[in-house]
Amino acid sequence: MEANAKPVLSVRGLKKAIGGKTIIHSLSFDVYGGEVFGFLGPNGSGKTTTIRMLVDLIRPTEGSVLYEGKDLRRHHDEALAKVGCIVENPEMYPYMSGWDNLEHFAAMLPGVGEDRILEAAVTVGLDARIHDKVKTYSLGMRQRLGIAQALLGRPKLLILDEPTNGLDPQGIKELRAFIRGLAAQGVSVFVSSHLLSEIELMCDRVGILSKGRLLAVDRVDKLLARSTETVRWTATPSARALAVLAGAGEARIDDGGVVAVRMARDATAQWNRKLLDAGVEVHGIEIRQPALEDLFLELTEGDAID
């Protein structure tokens, strides 16, 4: 992010304690204009609790939330005026049409008329079905209708809590393209997820949350550069190869006898010589680039993510 870029959202020292137990530990991060910011963590890590604090559904124990410099606690309405949000599953009236649902929500927003409702429906690709009853919509369509609702007020920041939940692979792909399209139009998107691969594909920057603590915040490419590559060795006997390569770092063997080791690329030649000296025949070496999953496991020391 450019040094002169101004944050749309600034979070400083955000903490939540319930019954004397701290569940969110002093989170600090920024979201900038026109970026997709991923909030990554396992289920139960505190993502939804944090989002609820970001939109004042629950009060933090400590810390501040600022939207374009306006403090959420002191200037609530002004701060949230350009924020759209879906927390968990979007709630709609199933026996009303998509249009009637949007019209119902638009009535609560100043200056939002039929033209804006149609524009929001077109933006999310629902214009052809917008007059059908919501009960006939697929889960993906309901998700898009919820996003259309959040877009009615022309937000500068859109906050989405686990938007891919329940979607099939095609629906996830369409949602990813849609979110990237919003960012291209200058809308900032804060998206929480437990899907490592989707966050990696979708987001510009990522905050990694575990047990209520923010472990890292950076661009996806910079985070990946911190993770070690994996080298996969096809060798016989595989058990002897595993014993030798265990000296290089974390090593494991799969059902096919391939030994995978976390190591730097430039150490490969050295360990290949050690295998040969130990009487191991090396048939193939594959170097796999690190993925966000590798970094997540490093940072969380193996905490599970669904």
PDB file of C-alpha atoms in Angstrom:
ATOM      1  CA  MET A   1       0.000   0.000   0.000  1.00  0.00           C
ATOM      2  CA  GLU A   2       1.280   3.456  -0.879  1.00  0.00           C
ATOM      3  CA  ALA A   3       2.574   5.493   2.021  1.00  0.00           C
ATOM      4  CA  ASN A   4       0.119   8.347   1.327  1.00  0.00           C
ATOM      5  CA  ALA A   5      -2.934   6.077   1.068  1.00  0.00           C
ATOM      6  CA  LYS A   6      -5.558   6.872   3.680  1.00  0.00           C
ATOM      7  CA  PRO A   7      -7.339   4.071   5.512  1.00  0.00           C
ATOM      8  CA  VAL A   8     -11.093   3.676   5.157  1.00  0.00           C
ATOM      9  CA  LEU A   9     -11.127   1.678   8.387  1.00  0.00           C
ATOM     10  CA  SER A  10      -8.662   1.958  11.278  1.00  0.00           C
ATOM     11  CA  VAL A  11      -8.827  -0.420  14.232  1.00  0.00           C
ATOM     12  CA  ARG A  12      -6.657   0.239  17.265  1.00  0.00           C
ATOM     13  CA  GLY A  13      -6.290  -1.904  20.389  1.00  0.00           C
ATOM     14  CA  LEU A  14      -9.666  -3.590  19.977  1.00  0.00           C
ATOM     15  CA  LYS A  15     -10.386  -5.911  22.905  1.00  0.00           C
ATOM     16  CA  LYS A  16     -13.411  -7.841  24.121  1.00  0.00           C
ATOM     17  CA  ALA A  17     -13.738  -9.541  27.503  1.00  0.00           C
ATOM     18  CA  ILE A  18     -16.776 -11.509  28.633  1.00  0.00           C
ATOM     19  CA  GLY A  19     -17.165 -12.649  32.222  1.00  0.00           C
ATOM     20  CA  GLY A  20     -13.598 -11.659  32.998  1.00  0.00           C
ATOM     21  CA  LYS A  21     -12.223 -13.749  30.107  1.00  0.00           C
ATOM     22  CA  THR A  22     -10.576 -11.927  27.202  1.00  0.00           C
ATOM     23  CA  ILE A  23     -11.710 -13.394  23.867  1.00  0.00           C
ATOM     24  CA  ILE A  24     -10.375 -10.670  21.538  1.00  0.00           C
ATOM     25  CA  HIS A  25      -6.863  -9.454  22.330  1.00  0.00           C
ATOM     26  CA  SER A  26      -5.935  -5.893  21.316  1.00  0.00           C
ATOM     27  CA  LEU A  27      -6.403  -6.038  17.526  1.00  0.00           C
ATOM     28  CA  SER A  28      -4.924  -3.256  15.372  1.00  0.00           C
ATOM     29  CA  PHE A  29      -5.100  -3.026  11.560  1.00  0.00           C
ATOM     30  CA  ASP A  30      -6.136  -0.757   8.667  1.00  0.00           C
ATOM     31  CA  VAL A  31      -8.209  -1.291   5.525  1.00  0.00           C
ATOM     32  CA  TYR A  32      -7.415   0.996   2.590  1.00  0.00           C
ATOM     33  CA  GLY A  33      -9.476   2.316  -0.299  1.00  0.00           C
ATOM     34  CA  GLY A  34     -10.158  -0.123  -3.149  1.00  0.00           C
ATOM     35  CA  GLU A  35      -8.531  -3.157  -1.513  1.00  0.00           C
ATOM     36  CA  VAL A  36      -9.880  -6.560  -0.559  1.00  0.00           C
ATOM     37  CA  PHE A  37      -8.781  -7.264   3.004  1.00  0.00           C
ATOM     38  CA  GLY A  38      -9.041 -10.869   4.159  1.00  0.00           C
ATOM     39  CA  PHE A  39      -9.736 -11.694   7.795  1.00  0.00           C
ATOM     40  CA  LEU A  40      -8.591 -15.291   8.062  1.00  0.00           C
ATOM     41  CA  GLY A  41      -9.061 -17.670  10.948  1.00  0.00           C
ATOM     42  CA  PRO A  42     -10.615 -20.969  12.003  1.00  0.00           C
ATOM     43  CA  ASN A  43     -14.214 -21.138  13.135  1.00  0.00           C
ATOM     44  CA  GLY A  44     -14.272 -19.915  16.714  1.00  0.00           C
ATOM     45  CA  SER A  45     -11.197 -17.697  16.359  1.00  0.00           C
ATOM     46  CA  GLY A  46     -13.175 -14.484  16.964  1.00  0.00           C
ATOM     47  CA  LYS A  47     -13.911 -13.258  13.424  1.00  0.00           C
ATOM     48  CA  THR A  48     -17.651 -12.686  13.878  1.00  0.00           C
ATOM     49  CA  THR A  49     -17.184 -11.146  17.340  1.00  0.00           C
ATOM     50  CA  THR A  50     -14.703  -8.695  15.819  1.00  0.00           C
ATOM     51  CA  ILE A  51     -17.057  -7.820  12.962  1.00  0.00           C
ATOM     52  CA  ARG A  52     -19.889  -7.220  15.429  1.00  0.00           C
ATOM     53  CA  MET A  53     -17.653  -4.716  17.214  1.00  0.00           C
ATOM     54  CA  LEU A  54     -16.727  -3.063  13.902  1.00  0.00           C
ATOM     55  CA  VAL A  55     -20.388  -2.207  13.222  1.00  0.00           C
ATOM     56  CA  ASP A  56     -21.368  -1.493  16.843  1.00  0.00           C
ATOM     57  CA  LEU A  57     -23.587  -4.548  17.339  1.00  0.00           C
ATOM     58  CA  ILE A  58     -21.557  -5.215  20.484  1.00  0.00           C
ATOM     59  CA  ARG A  59     -19.358  -2.806  22.406  1.00  0.00           C
ATOM     60  CA  PRO A  60     -15.620  -3.446  22.754  1.00  0.00           C
ATOM     61  CA  THR A  61     -14.102  -3.584  26.214  1.00  0.00           C
ATOM     62  CA  GLU A  62     -11.223  -1.416  24.991  1.00  0.00           C
ATOM     63  CA  GLY A  63      -9.973   0.125  21.758  1.00  0.00           C
ATOM     64  CA  SER A  64     -11.302   2.250  18.927  1.00  0.00           C
ATOM     65  CA  VAL A  65     -12.851   1.835  15.478  1.00  0.00           C
ATOM     66  CA  LEU A  66     -12.549   4.736  13.033  1.00  0.00           C
ATOM     67  CA  TYR A  67     -14.122   5.088   9.579  1.00  0.00           C
ATOM     68  CA  GLU A  68     -12.279   7.733   7.548  1.00  0.00           C
ATOM     69  CA  GLY A  69     -11.139   9.245  10.839  1.00  0.00           C
ATOM     70  CA  LYS A  70     -14.607   9.303  12.446  1.00  0.00           C
ATOM     71  CA  ASP A  71     -14.773   7.456  15.749  1.00  0.00           C
ATOM     72  CA  LEU A  72     -17.555   4.858  15.830  1.00  0.00           C
ATOM     73  CA  ARG A  73     -18.388   5.479  19.496  1.00  0.00           C
ATOM     74  CA  ARG A  74     -18.553   9.262  19.288  1.00  0.00           C
ATOM     75  CA  HIS A  75     -19.950   9.717  15.763  1.00  0.00           C
ATOM     76  CA  HIS A  76     -21.914   6.493  15.244  1.00  0.00           C
ATOM     77  CA  ASP A  77     -24.278   7.453  12.398  1.00  0.00           C
ATOM     78  CA  GLU A  78     -21.720   9.527  10.515  1.00  0.00           C
ATOM     79  CA  ALA A  79     -19.047   6.819  10.840  1.00  0.00           C
ATOM     80  CA  LEU A  80     -21.323   4.038   9.516  1.00  0.00           C
ATOM     81  CA  ALA A  81     -22.991   6.126   6.800  1.00  0.00           C
ATOM     82  CA  LYS A  82     -20.805   4.629   4.069  1.00  0.00           C
ATOM     83  CA  VAL A  83     -20.450   1.109   5.466  1.00  0.00           C
ATOM     84  CA  GLY A  84     -22.393  -1.889   4.175  1.00  0.00           C
ATOM     85  CA  CYS A  85     -22.326  -5.095   6.196  1.00  0.00           C
ATOM     86  CA  ILE A  86     -23.578  -8.681   6.218  1.00  0.00           C
ATOM     87  CA  VAL A  87     -22.958 -10.497   9.498  1.00  0.00           C
ATOM     88  CA  GLU A  88     -23.363 -14.265   9.189  1.00  0.00           C
ATOM     89  CA  ASN A  89     -26.333 -15.188   6.919  1.00  0.00           C
ATOM     90  CA  PRO A  90     -28.291 -12.356   5.273  1.00  0.00           C
ATOM     91  CA  GLU A  91     -31.835 -12.260   6.651  1.00  0.00           C
ATOM     92  CA  MET A  92     -34.543 -11.854   3.994  1.00  0.00           C
ATOM     93  CA  TYR A  93     -38.325 -12.266   3.846  1.00  0.00           C
ATOM     94  CA  PRO A  94     -38.755 -15.494   1.824  1.00  0.00           C
ATOM     95  CA  TYR A  95     -42.358 -14.874   0.751  1.00  0.00           C
ATOM     96  CA  MET A  96     -41.510 -11.453  -0.659  1.00  0.00           C
ATOM     97  CA  SER A  97     -39.727 -10.886  -3.952  1.00  0.00           C
ATOM     98  CA  GLY A  98     -36.105  -9.846  -4.092  1.00  0.00           C
ATOM     99  CA  TRP A  99     -37.238  -6.412  -5.253  1.00  0.00           C
ATOM    100  CA  ASP A 100     -39.701  -6.014  -2.360  1.00  0.00           C
ATOM    101  CA  ASN A 101     -36.987  -7.006   0.107  1.00  0.00           C
ATOM    102  CA  LEU A 102     -34.624  -4.374  -1.286  1.00  0.00           C
ATOM    103  CA  GLU A 103     -37.423  -1.806  -1.345  1.00  0.00           C
ATOM    104  CA  HIS A 104     -38.126  -2.540   2.320  1.00  0.00           C
ATOM    105  CA  PHE A 105     -34.504  -1.871   3.282  1.00  0.00           C
ATOM    106  CA  ALA A 106     -34.206   1.114   0.935  1.00  0.00           C
ATOM    107  CA  ALA A 107     -37.022   2.845   2.821  1.00  0.00           C
ATOM    108  CA  MET A 108     -34.640   3.154   5.789  1.00  0.00           C
ATOM    109  CA  LEU A 109     -31.959   4.902   3.739  1.00  0.00           C
ATOM    110  CA  PRO A 110     -32.139   8.546   2.634  1.00  0.00           C
ATOM    111  CA  GLY A 111     -32.089   9.162  -1.116  1.00  0.00           C
ATOM    112  CA  VAL A 112     -32.344   5.511  -2.177  1.00  0.00           C
ATOM    113  CA  GLY A 113     -35.088   5.035  -4.778  1.00  0.00           C
ATOM    114  CA  GLU A 114     -36.054   2.571  -7.494  1.00  0.00           C
ATOM    115  CA  ASP A 115     -33.143   3.526  -9.750  1.00  0.00           C
ATOM    116  CA  ARG A 116     -30.636   2.581  -7.040  1.00  0.00           C
ATOM    117  CA  ILE A 117     -32.485  -0.660  -6.231  1.00  0.00           C
ATOM    118  CA  LEU A 118     -32.288  -1.682  -9.892  1.00  0.00           C
ATOM    119  CA  GLU A 119     -28.626  -0.655 -10.064  1.00  0.00           C
ATOM    120  CA  ALA A 120     -27.798  -2.797  -7.011  1.00  0.00           C
ATOM    121  CA  ALA A 121     -29.697  -5.766  -8.485  1.00  0.00           C
ATOM    122  CA  VAL A 122     -27.800  -5.430 -11.774  1.00  0.00           C
ATOM    123  CA  THR A 123     -24.475  -5.107  -9.922  1.00  0.00           C
ATOM    124  CA  VAL A 124     -24.968  -8.496  -8.232  1.00  0.00           C
ATOM    125  CA  GLY A 125     -26.416 -10.125 -11.363  1.00  0.00           C
ATOM    126  CA  LEU A 126     -29.957 -10.617 -10.036  1.00  0.00           C
ATOM    127  CA  ASP A 127     -31.886  -8.286 -12.333  1.00  0.00           C
ATOM    128  CA  ALA A 128     -33.450 -11.195 -14.265  1.00  0.00           C
ATOM    129  CA  ARG A 129     -34.844 -12.778 -11.067  1.00  0.00           C
ATOM    130  CA  ILE A 130     -35.302  -9.739  -8.851  1.00  0.00           C
ATOM    131  CA  HIS A 131     -39.140  -9.929  -9.001  1.00  0.00           C
ATOM    132  CA  ASP A 132     -39.249 -13.635  -8.063  1.00  0.00           C
ATOM    133  CA  LYS A 133     -39.954 -14.684  -4.486  1.00  0.00           C
ATOM    134  CA  VAL A 134     -36.830 -15.162  -2.368  1.00  0.00           C
ATOM    135  CA  LYS A 135     -37.991 -18.664  -1.354  1.00  0.00           C
ATOM    136  CA  THR A 136     -37.276 -19.731  -4.965  1.00  0.00           C
ATOM    137  CA  TYR A 137     -33.669 -18.454  -4.811  1.00  0.00           C
ATOM    138  CA  SER A 138     -30.642 -20.691  -4.467  1.00  0.00           C
ATOM    139  CA  LEU A 139     -28.281 -20.071  -1.546  1.00  0.00           C
ATOM    140  CA  GLY A 140     -25.890 -18.235  -3.864  1.00  0.00           C
ATOM    141  CA  MET A 141     -28.699 -15.967  -5.089  1.00  0.00           C
ATOM    142  CA  ARG A 142     -29.729 -15.190  -1.523  1.00  0.00           C
ATOM    143  CA  GLN A 143     -26.134 -14.341  -0.734  1.00  0.00           C
ATOM    144  CA  ARG A 144     -26.033 -11.964  -3.702  1.00  0.00           C
ATOM    145  CA  LEU A 145     -29.345 -10.399  -2.651  1.00  0.00           C
ATOM    146  CA  GLY A 146     -27.842  -9.754   0.781  1.00  0.00           C
ATOM    147  CA  ILE A 147     -24.877  -8.052  -0.858  1.00  0.00           C
ATOM    148  CA  ALA A 148     -27.249  -5.967  -3.013  1.00  0.00           C
ATOM    149  CA  GLN A 149     -28.950  -4.849   0.201  1.00  0.00           C
ATOM    150  CA  ALA A 150     -25.568  -3.870   1.691  1.00  0.00           C
ATOM    151  CA  LEU A 151     -24.740  -1.913  -1.486  1.00  0.00           C
ATOM    152  CA  LEU A 152     -27.931   0.175  -1.526  1.00  0.00           C
ATOM    153  CA  GLY A 153     -26.351   3.080   0.352  1.00  0.00           C
ATOM    154  CA  ARG A 154     -23.325   3.196  -1.994  1.00  0.00           C
ATOM    155  CA  PRO A 155     -20.843   2.175   0.719  1.00  0.00           C
ATOM    156  CA  LYS A 156     -17.145   2.907   0.546  1.00  0.00           C
ATOM    157  CA  LEU A 157     -16.533  -0.216   2.652  1.00  0.00           C
ATOM    158  CA  LEU A 158     -18.363  -3.525   2.408  1.00  0.00           C
ATOM    159  CA  ILE A 159     -17.959  -5.954   5.340  1.00  0.00           C
ATOM    160  CA  LEU A 160     -18.789  -9.599   4.607  1.00  0.00           C
ATOM    161  CA  ASP A 161     -18.757 -12.314   7.259  1.00  0.00           C
ATOM    162  CA  GLU A 162     -18.022 -15.765   5.740  1.00  0.00           C
ATOM    163  CA  PRO A 163     -19.801 -14.956   2.431  1.00  0.00           C
ATOM    164  CA  THR A 164     -18.815 -18.284   0.820  1.00  0.00           C
ATOM    165  CA  ASN A 165     -20.526 -20.431   3.497  1.00  0.00           C
ATOM    166  CA  GLY A 166     -22.690 -23.073   1.835  1.00  0.00           C
ATOM    167  CA  LEU A 167     -21.781 -22.076  -1.715  1.00  0.00           C
ATOM    168  CA  ASP A 168     -20.745 -24.662  -4.291  1.00  0.00           C
ATOM    169  CA  PRO A 169     -17.406 -24.228  -6.134  1.00  0.00           C
ATOM    170  CA  GLN A 170     -19.050 -22.339  -9.010  1.00  0.00           C
ATOM    171  CA  GLY A 171     -20.830 -20.008  -6.585  1.00  0.00           C
ATOM    172  CA  ILE A 172     -17.563 -19.344  -4.748  1.00  0.00           C
ATOM    173  CA  LYS A 173     -15.823 -18.563  -8.040  1.00  0.00           C
ATOM    174  CA  GLU A 174     -18.581 -16.118  -9.051  1.00  0.00           C
ATOM    175  CA  LEU A 175     -18.499 -14.413  -5.644  1.00  0.00           C
ATOM    176  CA  ARG A 176     -14.706 -14.058  -5.845  1.00  0.00           C
ATOM    177  CA  ALA A 177     -14.968 -12.381  -9.266  1.00  0.00           C
ATOM    178  CA  PHE A 178     -17.746 -10.121  -7.979  1.00  0.00           C
ATOM    179  CA  ILE A 179     -15.715  -8.987  -4.955  1.00  0.00           C
ATOM    180  CA  ARG A 180     -12.676  -8.285  -7.125  1.00  0.00           C
ATOM    181  CA  GLY A 181     -14.947  -6.271  -9.431  1.00  0.00           C
ATOM    182  CA  LEU A 182     -16.155  -4.131  -6.530  1.00  0.00           C
ATOM    183  CA  ALA A 183     -12.565  -3.391  -5.529  1.00  0.00           C
ATOM    184  CA  ALA A 184     -11.800  -2.381  -9.125  1.00  0.00           C
ATOM    185  CA  GLN A 185     -14.599   0.187  -8.802  1.00  0.00           C
ATOM    186  CA  GLY A 186     -12.963   1.637  -5.685  1.00  0.00           C
ATOM    187  CA  VAL A 187     -15.059  -0.111  -3.025  1.00  0.00           C
ATOM    188  CA  SER A 188     -13.047  -1.529  -0.125  1.00  0.00           C
ATOM    189  CA  VAL A 189     -14.100  -5.042   0.894  1.00  0.00           C
ATOM    190  CA  PHE A 190     -13.391  -6.605   4.299  1.00  0.00           C
ATOM    191  CA  VAL A 191     -14.096 -10.327   3.988  1.00  0.00           C
ATOM    192  CA  SER A 192     -13.773 -12.887   6.766  1.00  0.00           C
ATOM    193  CA  SER A 193     -13.266 -16.540   5.910  1.00  0.00           C
ATOM    194  CA  HIS A 194     -11.850 -19.852   7.092  1.00  0.00           C
ATOM    195  CA  LEU A 195     -11.130 -20.902   3.475  1.00  0.00           C
ATOM    196  CA  LEU A 196      -7.387 -20.469   3.007  1.00  0.00           C
ATOM    197  CA  SER A 197      -7.351 -21.002  -0.752  1.00  0.00           C
ATOM    198  CA  GLU A 198     -10.128 -18.465  -1.371  1.00  0.00           C
ATOM    199  CA  ILE A 199      -8.513 -15.772   0.766  1.00  0.00           C
ATOM    200  CA  GLU A 200      -5.256 -16.318  -1.108  1.00  0.00           C
ATOM    201  CA  LEU A 201      -6.983 -15.904  -4.491  1.00  0.00           C
ATOM    202  CA  MET A 202      -9.345 -13.099  -3.513  1.00  0.00           C
ATOM    203  CA  CYS A 203      -7.467 -10.704  -1.249  1.00  0.00           C
ATOM    204  CA  ASP A 204      -4.780  -8.050  -1.535  1.00  0.00           C
ATOM    205  CA  ARG A 205      -3.869  -8.117   2.144  1.00  0.00           C
ATOM    206  CA  VAL A 206      -4.646 -10.557   4.928  1.00  0.00           C
ATOM    207  CA  GLY A 207      -4.932 -10.482   8.693  1.00  0.00           C
ATOM    208  CA  ILE A 208      -4.468 -13.903  10.313  1.00  0.00           C
ATOM    209  CA  LEU A 209      -6.488 -14.438  13.486  1.00  0.00           C
ATOM    210  CA  SER A 210      -6.085 -17.304  15.948  1.00  0.00           C
ATOM    211  CA  LYS A 211      -7.692 -17.584  19.393  1.00  0.00           C
ATOM    212  CA  GLY A 212      -8.619 -13.903  19.310  1.00  0.00           C
ATOM    213  CA  ARG A 213      -5.100 -12.726  18.504  1.00  0.00           C
ATOM    214  CA  LEU A 214      -3.935 -11.137  15.259  1.00  0.00           C
ATOM    215  CA  LEU A 215      -0.757 -13.010  14.319  1.00  0.00           C
ATOM    216  CA  ALA A 216       0.170 -11.226  11.085  1.00  0.00           C
ATOM    217  CA  VAL A 217      -1.117  -8.505   8.737  1.00  0.00           C
ATOM    218  CA  ASP A 218       0.451  -7.966   5.331  1.00  0.00           C
ATOM    219  CA  ARG A 219       0.081  -8.325   1.580  1.00  0.00           C
ATOM    220  CA  VAL A 220      -0.561 -11.901   0.496  1.00  0.00           C
ATOM    221  CA  ASP A 221       2.641 -12.053  -1.572  1.00  0.00           C
ATOM    222  CA  LYS A 222       4.758 -10.768   1.324  1.00  0.00           C
ATOM    223  CA  LEU A 223       3.205 -13.242   3.736  1.00  0.00           C
ATOM    224  CA  LEU A 224       3.912 -16.086   1.326  1.00  0.00           C
ATOM    225  CA  ALA A 225       7.526 -14.952   1.022  1.00  0.00           C
ATOM    226  CA  ARG A 226       7.873 -15.599   4.767  1.00  0.00           C
ATOM    227  CA  SER A 227       6.895 -19.242   4.395  1.00  0.00           C
ATOM    228  CA  THR A 228       9.368 -21.998   3.553  1.00  0.00           C
ATOM    229  CA  GLU A 229       9.065 -23.960   0.337  1.00  0.00           C
ATOM    230  CA  THR A 230       8.284 -27.675   0.408  1.00  0.00           C
ATOM    231  CA  VAL A 231      10.555 -30.097  -1.446  1.00  0.00           C
ATOM    232  CA  ARG A 232       9.049 -33.489  -2.386  1.00  0.00           C
ATOM    233  CA  TRP A 233      11.472 -36.387  -2.897  1.00  0.00           C
ATOM    234  CA  THR A 234      10.638 -39.582  -4.768  1.00  0.00           C
ATOM    235  CA  ALA A 235      13.355 -41.957  -3.563  1.00  0.00           C
ATOM    236  CA  THR A 236      14.027 -45.566  -2.569  1.00  0.00           C
ATOM    237  CA  PRO A 237      14.161 -46.907  -0.009  1.00  0.00           C
ATOM    238  CA  SER A 238      11.698 -44.245   1.167  1.00  0.00           C
ATOM    239  CA  ALA A 239      12.101 -45.062   4.866  1.00  0.00           C
ATOM    240  CA  ARG A 240      15.850 -44.388   4.646  1.00  0.00           C
ATOM    241  CA  ALA A 241      15.165 -41.192   2.695  1.00  0.00           C
ATOM    242  CA  LEU A 242      12.820 -40.047   5.454  1.00  0.00           C
ATOM    243  CA  ALA A 243      15.451 -40.770   8.118  1.00  0.00           C
ATOM    244  CA  VAL A 244      18.082 -38.737   6.252  1.00  0.00           C
ATOM    245  CA  LEU A 245      15.804 -35.815   5.356  1.00  0.00           C
ATOM    246  CA  ALA A 246      14.490 -35.528   8.907  1.00  0.00           C
ATOM    247  CA  GLY A 247      17.775 -33.732   9.546  1.00  0.00           C
ATOM    248  CA  ALA A 248      16.770 -30.997   7.106  1.00  0.00           C
ATOM    249  CA  GLY A 249      13.622 -29.992   8.931  1.00  0.00           C
ATOM    250  CA  GLU A 250       9.998 -31.048   9.293  1.00  0.00           C
ATOM    251  CA  ALA A 251       9.678 -34.181   7.113  1.00  0.00           C
ATOM    252  CA  ARG A 252       6.754 -36.495   6.433  1.00  0.00           C
ATOM    253  CA  ILE A 253       6.055 -39.421   4.108  1.00  0.00           C
ATOM    254  CA  ASP A 254       2.781 -40.001   2.236  1.00  0.00           C
ATOM    255  CA  ASP A 255       1.073 -43.279   1.311  1.00  0.00           C
ATOM    256  CA  GLY A 256       2.921 -43.370  -2.001  1.00  0.00           C
ATOM    257  CA  GLY A 257       6.309 -43.202  -0.291  1.00  0.00           C
ATOM    258  CA  VAL A 258       7.031 -39.595  -1.327  1.00  0.00           C
ATOM    259  CA  VAL A 259       8.925 -37.669   1.346  1.00  0.00           C
ATOM    260  CA  ALA A 260       8.011 -33.989   1.786  1.00  0.00           C
ATOM    261  CA  VAL A 261      10.373 -31.636   3.621  1.00  0.00           C
ATOM    262  CA  ARG A 262      10.029 -27.948   4.482  1.00  0.00           C
ATOM    263  CA  MET A 263      13.339 -26.407   3.408  1.00  0.00           C
ATOM    264  CA  ALA A 264      14.795 -23.548   1.408  1.00  0.00           C
ATOM    265  CA  ARG A 265      15.210 -24.189  -2.315  1.00  0.00           C
ATOM    266  CA  ASP A 266      18.978 -23.576  -2.227  1.00  0.00           C
ATOM    267  CA  ALA A 267      19.474 -26.428   0.292  1.00  0.00           C
ATOM    268  CA  THR A 268      18.131 -29.029  -2.140  1.00  0.00           C
ATOM    269  CA  ALA A 269      21.475 -29.910  -3.772  1.00  0.00           C
ATOM    270  CA  GLN A 270      23.182 -30.401  -0.407  1.00  0.00           C
ATOM    271  CA  TRP A 271      20.500 -32.824   0.828  1.00  0.00           C
ATOM    272  CA  ASN A 272      20.430 -34.643  -2.492  1.00  0.00           C
ATOM    273  CA  ARG A 273      24.149 -35.434  -2.018  1.00  0.00           C
ATOM    274  CA  LYS A 274      23.448 -36.674   1.525  1.00  0.00           C
ATOM    275  CA  LEU A 275      20.787 -39.024   0.214  1.00  0.00           C
ATOM    276  CA  LEU A 276      23.136 -40.419  -2.423  1.00  0.00           C
ATOM    277  CA  ASP A 277      25.910 -40.853   0.162  1.00  0.00           C
ATOM    278  CA  ALA A 278      23.432 -42.797   2.338  1.00  0.00           C
ATOM    279  CA  GLY A 279      22.694 -45.191  -0.506  1.00  0.00           C
ATOM    280  CA  VAL A 280      19.298 -43.733  -1.368  1.00  0.00           C
ATOM    281  CA  GLU A 281      18.300 -43.648  -5.041  1.00  0.00           C
ATOM    282  CA  VAL A 282      16.635 -40.340  -5.935  1.00  0.00           C
ATOM    283  CA  HIS A 283      14.125 -40.631  -8.782  1.00  0.00           C
ATOM    284  CA  GLY A 284      12.561 -37.195  -8.655  1.00  0.00           C
ATOM    285  CA  ILE A 285      12.609 -33.836  -6.859  1.00  0.00           C
ATOM    286  CA  GLU A 286       9.648 -31.428  -6.892  1.00  0.00           C
ATOM    287  CA  ILE A 287       9.801 -27.962  -5.338  1.00  0.00           C
ATOM    288  CA  ARG A 288       6.389 -26.661  -4.291  1.00  0.00           C
ATOM    289  CA  GLN A 289       5.847 -22.960  -3.765  1.00  0.00           C
ATOM    290  CA  PRO A 290       4.498 -22.046  -0.315  1.00  0.00           C
ATOM    291  CA  ALA A 291       0.759 -21.491   0.063  1.00  0.00           C
ATOM    292  CA  LEU A 292      -1.112 -19.469   2.656  1.00  0.00           C
ATOM    293  CA  GLU A 293      -1.956 -22.761   4.364  1.00  0.00           C
ATOM    294  CA  ASP A 294       1.744 -23.378   5.048  1.00  0.00           C
ATOM    295  CA  LEU A 295       2.164 -19.968   6.654  1.00  0.00           C
ATOM    296  CA  PHE A 296      -1.028 -20.361   8.663  1.00  0.00           C
ATOM    297  CA  LEU A 297       0.178 -23.656  10.096  1.00  0.00           C
ATOM    298  CA  GLU A 298       3.554 -22.100  10.928  1.00  0.00           C
ATOM    299  CA  LEU A 299       1.993 -19.121  12.725  1.00  0.00           C
ATOM    300  CA  THR A 300      -0.665 -21.082  14.605  1.00  0.00           C
ATOM    301  CA  GLU A 301       1.585 -24.048  15.354  1.00  0.00           C
ATOM    302  CA  GLY A 302      -0.782 -26.427  13.607  1.00  0.00           C
ATOM    303  CA  ASP A 303      -4.159 -25.127  14.796  1.00  0.00           C
ATOM    304  CA  ALA A 304      -6.869 -26.651  12.625  1.00  0.00           C
ATOM    305  CA  ILE A 305      -8.707 -24.591  10.045  1.00  0.00           C
ATOM    306  CA  ASP A 306     -11.735 -26.107   8.350  1.00  0.00           C
TER     307      ASP A 306
END
